Short mmCIF file of C-alpha atoms in Angstrom, two decimals:
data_model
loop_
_atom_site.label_atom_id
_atom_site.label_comp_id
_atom_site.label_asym_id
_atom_site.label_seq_id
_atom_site.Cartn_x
_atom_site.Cartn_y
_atom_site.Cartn_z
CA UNK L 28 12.68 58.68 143.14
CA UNK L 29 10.42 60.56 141.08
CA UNK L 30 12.00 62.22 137.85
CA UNK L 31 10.86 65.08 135.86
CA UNK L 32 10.82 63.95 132.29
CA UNK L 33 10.79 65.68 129.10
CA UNK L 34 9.31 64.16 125.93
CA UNK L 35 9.13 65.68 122.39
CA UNK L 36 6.77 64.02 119.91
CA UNK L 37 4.22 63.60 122.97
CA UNK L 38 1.37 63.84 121.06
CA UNK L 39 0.92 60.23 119.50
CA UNK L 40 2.38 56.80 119.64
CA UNK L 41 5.77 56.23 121.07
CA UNK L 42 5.38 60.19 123.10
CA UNK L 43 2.04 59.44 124.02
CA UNK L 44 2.58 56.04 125.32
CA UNK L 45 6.01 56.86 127.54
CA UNK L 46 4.61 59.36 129.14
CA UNK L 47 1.35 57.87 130.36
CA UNK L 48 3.39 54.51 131.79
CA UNK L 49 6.30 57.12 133.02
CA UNK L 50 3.60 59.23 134.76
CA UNK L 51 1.91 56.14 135.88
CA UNK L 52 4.77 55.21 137.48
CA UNK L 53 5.44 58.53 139.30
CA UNK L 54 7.05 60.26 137.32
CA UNK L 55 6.05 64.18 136.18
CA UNK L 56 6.19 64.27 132.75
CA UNK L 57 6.62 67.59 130.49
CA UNK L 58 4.93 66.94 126.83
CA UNK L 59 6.21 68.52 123.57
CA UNK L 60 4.72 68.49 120.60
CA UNK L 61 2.95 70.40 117.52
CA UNK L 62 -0.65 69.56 118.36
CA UNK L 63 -2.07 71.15 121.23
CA UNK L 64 -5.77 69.88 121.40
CA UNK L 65 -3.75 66.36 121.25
CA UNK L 66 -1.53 67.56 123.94
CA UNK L 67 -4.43 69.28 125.92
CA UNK L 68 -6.40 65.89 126.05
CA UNK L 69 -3.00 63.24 126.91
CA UNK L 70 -2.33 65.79 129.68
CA UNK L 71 -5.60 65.87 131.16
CA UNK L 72 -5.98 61.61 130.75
CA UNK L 73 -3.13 61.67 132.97
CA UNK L 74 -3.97 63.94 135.38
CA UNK L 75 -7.65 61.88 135.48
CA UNK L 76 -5.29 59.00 136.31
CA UNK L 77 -3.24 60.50 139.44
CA UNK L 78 -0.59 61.90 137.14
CA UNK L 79 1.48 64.62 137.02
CA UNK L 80 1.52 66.19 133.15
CA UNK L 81 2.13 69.70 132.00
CA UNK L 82 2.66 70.32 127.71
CA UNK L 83 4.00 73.25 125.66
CA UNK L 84 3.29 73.74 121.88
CA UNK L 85 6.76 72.48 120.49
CA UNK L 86 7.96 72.39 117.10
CA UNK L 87 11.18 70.96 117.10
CA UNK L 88 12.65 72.33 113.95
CA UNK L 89 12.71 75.53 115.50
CA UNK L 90 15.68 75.69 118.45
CA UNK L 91 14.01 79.02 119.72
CA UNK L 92 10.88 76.48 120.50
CA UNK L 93 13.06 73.69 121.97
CA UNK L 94 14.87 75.90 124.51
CA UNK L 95 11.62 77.56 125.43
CA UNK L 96 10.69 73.78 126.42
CA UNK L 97 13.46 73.02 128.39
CA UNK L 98 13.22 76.26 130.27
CA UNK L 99 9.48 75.62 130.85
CA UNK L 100 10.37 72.49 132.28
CA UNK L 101 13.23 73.83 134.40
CA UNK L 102 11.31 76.77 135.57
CA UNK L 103 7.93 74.74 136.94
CA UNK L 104 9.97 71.85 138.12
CA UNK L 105 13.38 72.87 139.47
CA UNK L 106 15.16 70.54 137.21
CA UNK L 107 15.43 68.08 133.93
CA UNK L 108 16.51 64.49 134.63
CA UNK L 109 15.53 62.78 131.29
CA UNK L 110 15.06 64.27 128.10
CA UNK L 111 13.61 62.23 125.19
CA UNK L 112 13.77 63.08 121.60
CA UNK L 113 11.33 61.04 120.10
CA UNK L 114 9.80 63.03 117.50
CA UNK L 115 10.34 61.93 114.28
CA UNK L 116 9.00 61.70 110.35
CA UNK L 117 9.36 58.68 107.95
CA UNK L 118 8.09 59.42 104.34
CA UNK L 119 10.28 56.74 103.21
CA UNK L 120 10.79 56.11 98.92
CA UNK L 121 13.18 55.43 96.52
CA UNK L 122 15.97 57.68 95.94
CA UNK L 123 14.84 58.26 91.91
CA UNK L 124 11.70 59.89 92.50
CA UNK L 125 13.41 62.59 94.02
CA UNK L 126 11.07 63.44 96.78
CA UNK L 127 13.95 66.47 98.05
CA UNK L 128 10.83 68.06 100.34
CA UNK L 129 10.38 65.09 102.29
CA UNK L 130 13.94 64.47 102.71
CA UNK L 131 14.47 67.69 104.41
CA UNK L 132 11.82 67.53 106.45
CA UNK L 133 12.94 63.88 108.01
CA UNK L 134 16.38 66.03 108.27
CA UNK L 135 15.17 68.44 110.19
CA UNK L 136 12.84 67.02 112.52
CA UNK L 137 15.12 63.73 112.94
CA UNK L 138 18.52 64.72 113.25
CA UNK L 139 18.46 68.56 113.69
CA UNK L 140 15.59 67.96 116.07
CA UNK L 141 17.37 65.91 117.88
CA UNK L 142 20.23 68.01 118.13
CA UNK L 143 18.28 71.00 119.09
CA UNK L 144 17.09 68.82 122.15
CA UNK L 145 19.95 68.21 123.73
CA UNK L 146 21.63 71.14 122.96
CA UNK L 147 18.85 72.73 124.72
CA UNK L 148 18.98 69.80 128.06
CA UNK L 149 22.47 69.12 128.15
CA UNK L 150 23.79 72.32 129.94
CA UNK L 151 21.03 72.03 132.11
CA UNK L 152 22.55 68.66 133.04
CA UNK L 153 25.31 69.31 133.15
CA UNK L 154 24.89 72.14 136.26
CA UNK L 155 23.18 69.23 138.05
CA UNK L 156 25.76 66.95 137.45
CA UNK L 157 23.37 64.46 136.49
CA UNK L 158 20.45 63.55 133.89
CA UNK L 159 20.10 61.09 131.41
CA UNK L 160 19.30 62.18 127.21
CA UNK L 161 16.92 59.08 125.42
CA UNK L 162 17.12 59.66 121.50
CA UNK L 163 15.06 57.12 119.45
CA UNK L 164 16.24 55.66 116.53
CA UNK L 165 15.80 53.16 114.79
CA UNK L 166 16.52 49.63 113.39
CA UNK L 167 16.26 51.04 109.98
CA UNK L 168 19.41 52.77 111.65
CA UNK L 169 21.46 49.42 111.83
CA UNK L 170 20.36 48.39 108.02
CA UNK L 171 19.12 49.94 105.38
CA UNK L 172 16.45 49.01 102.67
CA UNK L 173 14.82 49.97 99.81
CA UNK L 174 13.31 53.46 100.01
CA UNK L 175 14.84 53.79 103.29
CA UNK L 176 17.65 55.49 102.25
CA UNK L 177 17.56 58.89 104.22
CA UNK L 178 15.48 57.57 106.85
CA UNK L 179 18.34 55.22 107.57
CA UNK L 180 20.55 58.32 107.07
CA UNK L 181 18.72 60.50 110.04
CA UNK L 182 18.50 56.75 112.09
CA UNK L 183 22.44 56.26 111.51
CA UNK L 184 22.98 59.94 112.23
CA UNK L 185 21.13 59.74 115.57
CA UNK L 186 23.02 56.41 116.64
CA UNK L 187 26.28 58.29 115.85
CA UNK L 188 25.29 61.63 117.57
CA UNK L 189 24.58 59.59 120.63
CA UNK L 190 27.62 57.52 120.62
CA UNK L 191 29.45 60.36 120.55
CA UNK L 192 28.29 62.43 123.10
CA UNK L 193 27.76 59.48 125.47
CA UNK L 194 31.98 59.30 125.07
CA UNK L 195 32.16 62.48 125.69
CA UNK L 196 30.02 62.85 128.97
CA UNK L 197 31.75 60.01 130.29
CA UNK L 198 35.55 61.53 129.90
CA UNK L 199 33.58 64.37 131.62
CA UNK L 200 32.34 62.46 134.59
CA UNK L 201 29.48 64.64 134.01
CA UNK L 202 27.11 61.70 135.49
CA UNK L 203 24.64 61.83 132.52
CA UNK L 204 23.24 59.13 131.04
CA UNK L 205 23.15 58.00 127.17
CA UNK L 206 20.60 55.66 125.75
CA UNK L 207 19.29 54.82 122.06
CA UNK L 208 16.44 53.32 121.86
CA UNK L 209 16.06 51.49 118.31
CA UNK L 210 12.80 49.98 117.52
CA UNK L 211 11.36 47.51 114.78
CA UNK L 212 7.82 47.99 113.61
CA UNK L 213 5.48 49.51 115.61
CA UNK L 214 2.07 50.96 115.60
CA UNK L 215 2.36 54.53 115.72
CA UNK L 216 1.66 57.85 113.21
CA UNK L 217 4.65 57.42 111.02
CA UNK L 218 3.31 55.13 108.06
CA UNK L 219 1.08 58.58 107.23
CA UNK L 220 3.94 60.78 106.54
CA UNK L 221 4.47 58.24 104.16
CA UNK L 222 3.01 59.85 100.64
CA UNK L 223 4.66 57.49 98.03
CA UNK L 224 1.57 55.57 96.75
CA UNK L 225 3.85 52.10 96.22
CA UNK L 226 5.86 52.23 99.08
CA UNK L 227 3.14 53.33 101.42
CA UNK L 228 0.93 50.13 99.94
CA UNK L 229 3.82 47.86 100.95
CA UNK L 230 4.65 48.90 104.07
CA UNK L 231 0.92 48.98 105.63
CA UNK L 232 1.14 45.12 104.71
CA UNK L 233 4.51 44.63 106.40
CA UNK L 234 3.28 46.61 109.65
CA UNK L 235 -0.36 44.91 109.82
CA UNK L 236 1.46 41.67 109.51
CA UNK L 237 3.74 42.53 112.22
CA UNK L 238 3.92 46.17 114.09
CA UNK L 239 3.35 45.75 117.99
CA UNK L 240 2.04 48.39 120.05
CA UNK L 241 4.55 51.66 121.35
CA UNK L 242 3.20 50.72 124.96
CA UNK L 243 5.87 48.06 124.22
CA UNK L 244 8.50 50.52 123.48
CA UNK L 245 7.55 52.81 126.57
CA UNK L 246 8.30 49.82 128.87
CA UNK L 247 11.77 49.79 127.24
CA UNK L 248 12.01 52.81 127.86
CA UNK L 249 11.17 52.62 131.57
CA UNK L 250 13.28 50.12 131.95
CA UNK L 251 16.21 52.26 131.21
CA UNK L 252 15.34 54.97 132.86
CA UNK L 253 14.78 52.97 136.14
CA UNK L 254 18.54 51.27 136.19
CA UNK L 255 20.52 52.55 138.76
CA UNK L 256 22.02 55.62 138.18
CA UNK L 257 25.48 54.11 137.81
CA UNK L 258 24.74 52.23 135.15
CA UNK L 259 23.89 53.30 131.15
CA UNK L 260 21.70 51.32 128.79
CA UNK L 261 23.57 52.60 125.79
CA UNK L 262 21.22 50.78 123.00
CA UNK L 263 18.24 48.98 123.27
CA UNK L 264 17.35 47.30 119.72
CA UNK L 265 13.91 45.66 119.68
CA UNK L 266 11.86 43.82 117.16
CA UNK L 267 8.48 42.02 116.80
CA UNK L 268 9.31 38.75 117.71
CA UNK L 269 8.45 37.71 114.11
CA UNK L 270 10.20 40.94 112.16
CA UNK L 271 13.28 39.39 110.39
#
């Protein structure tokens, strides 16, 4: 059955990616993001392909802006059935040069924005008595590393946020889905939020050694959202097959 599908971060790499195979596959997808000409031009390639795409500007550090989304989206369409926080900031460095900017920014947009989203789809699930909320993560959320520190933080924090709430819509037989997705290197945006000369140097030479493409993570994501109803992918963890 097709699902109307919410994305935030729509506008590049893992966003861009999900909702082109989701929409491919049926799917209507609803884009949110900061950038509309990129939004403008991923809607209309899917449209050109026989999908069915609609965007608003989105900025999801502001909750105002997030429940404007998921009204959008309820108020074209009828109803939410998956909501994906994806968007998300990594200007990873070491804790001594005190980059405090940056760190609130990969607060904000990681763990508040992700909060904001599903404050903003959950009681809208919740009056369906169904839906399913997709938060990405991380595996810098599983381990942390040098100059990872509070990107591992925000990646924790989301893993935690949606352990939590996937207990509690299951003691409320609300019939709404849970799933992290946590991925390894891959080729999106996020080494250029990266501004820390050193760090920035080594990590373009671990991800051209190894990053694989987000269409990778989009089928994961597909896959979840395509299991029976009945059944939860809580956490899908997923790696290059060479990433240690």
């Amino acid at each position: 059955m097709s699902k109307i599908i919410v994305i935030t971060g729509a506008s590049s790499g893992i966003g861009e990616s999900s909702a082109k195979l989701l929409a491919k596959q049926g799917n209507t997808v609803v884009l949110g993001a900061r950038r509309e000409n990129r939004l403008e031009k991923i809607t209309q390639d899917i449209k050109n392909d026989g999908g069915q795409a609609s965007f608003r500007v989105t900025d999801v550090t502001v909750l105002s802006q997030v429940q404007a989304l998921a009204q959008y989206a309820l108020n074209t369409y009828g109803r939410i059935d998956v909501w994906i926080n994806n968007a998300g900031l990594m200007p990873r460095s070491e804790l001594i040069k005190g980059r405090v900017d940056e760190w609130d920014k990969m607060i904000d947009v990681n763990l508040k924005g992700t909060l904001y989203g599903i404050d903003s789809a959950l009681p809208i699930m919740r009056k369906q008595s169904s839906g399913q909320i997709i938060n990405i993560a991380s595996v810098a959320g599983h381990a942390t590393s040098i100059g990872s520190s509070v990107y591992s933080a925000t990646k924790f924090g989301v893993r935690a946020i949606s352990e939590a709430l996937r207990k509690e819509e299951a003691a409320a037989k609300s019939n709404i889905r849970i799933t992290v997705i946590s991925p390894g290197a891959v080729k999106t945006e996020l080494l250029d939020h990266v501004k820390d000369l050193e760090t920035k140097q080594n990590l373009d030479a671990f991800y051209h050694a190894y990053a694989i493409s987000s269409d990778r993570v989009a089928q994961a994501i597909a896959f979840a959202i395509n299991m029976p109803d009945d059944t939860t992918m809580n956490e899908i963890v997923m790696r290059p097959t060479s990433q240690q």
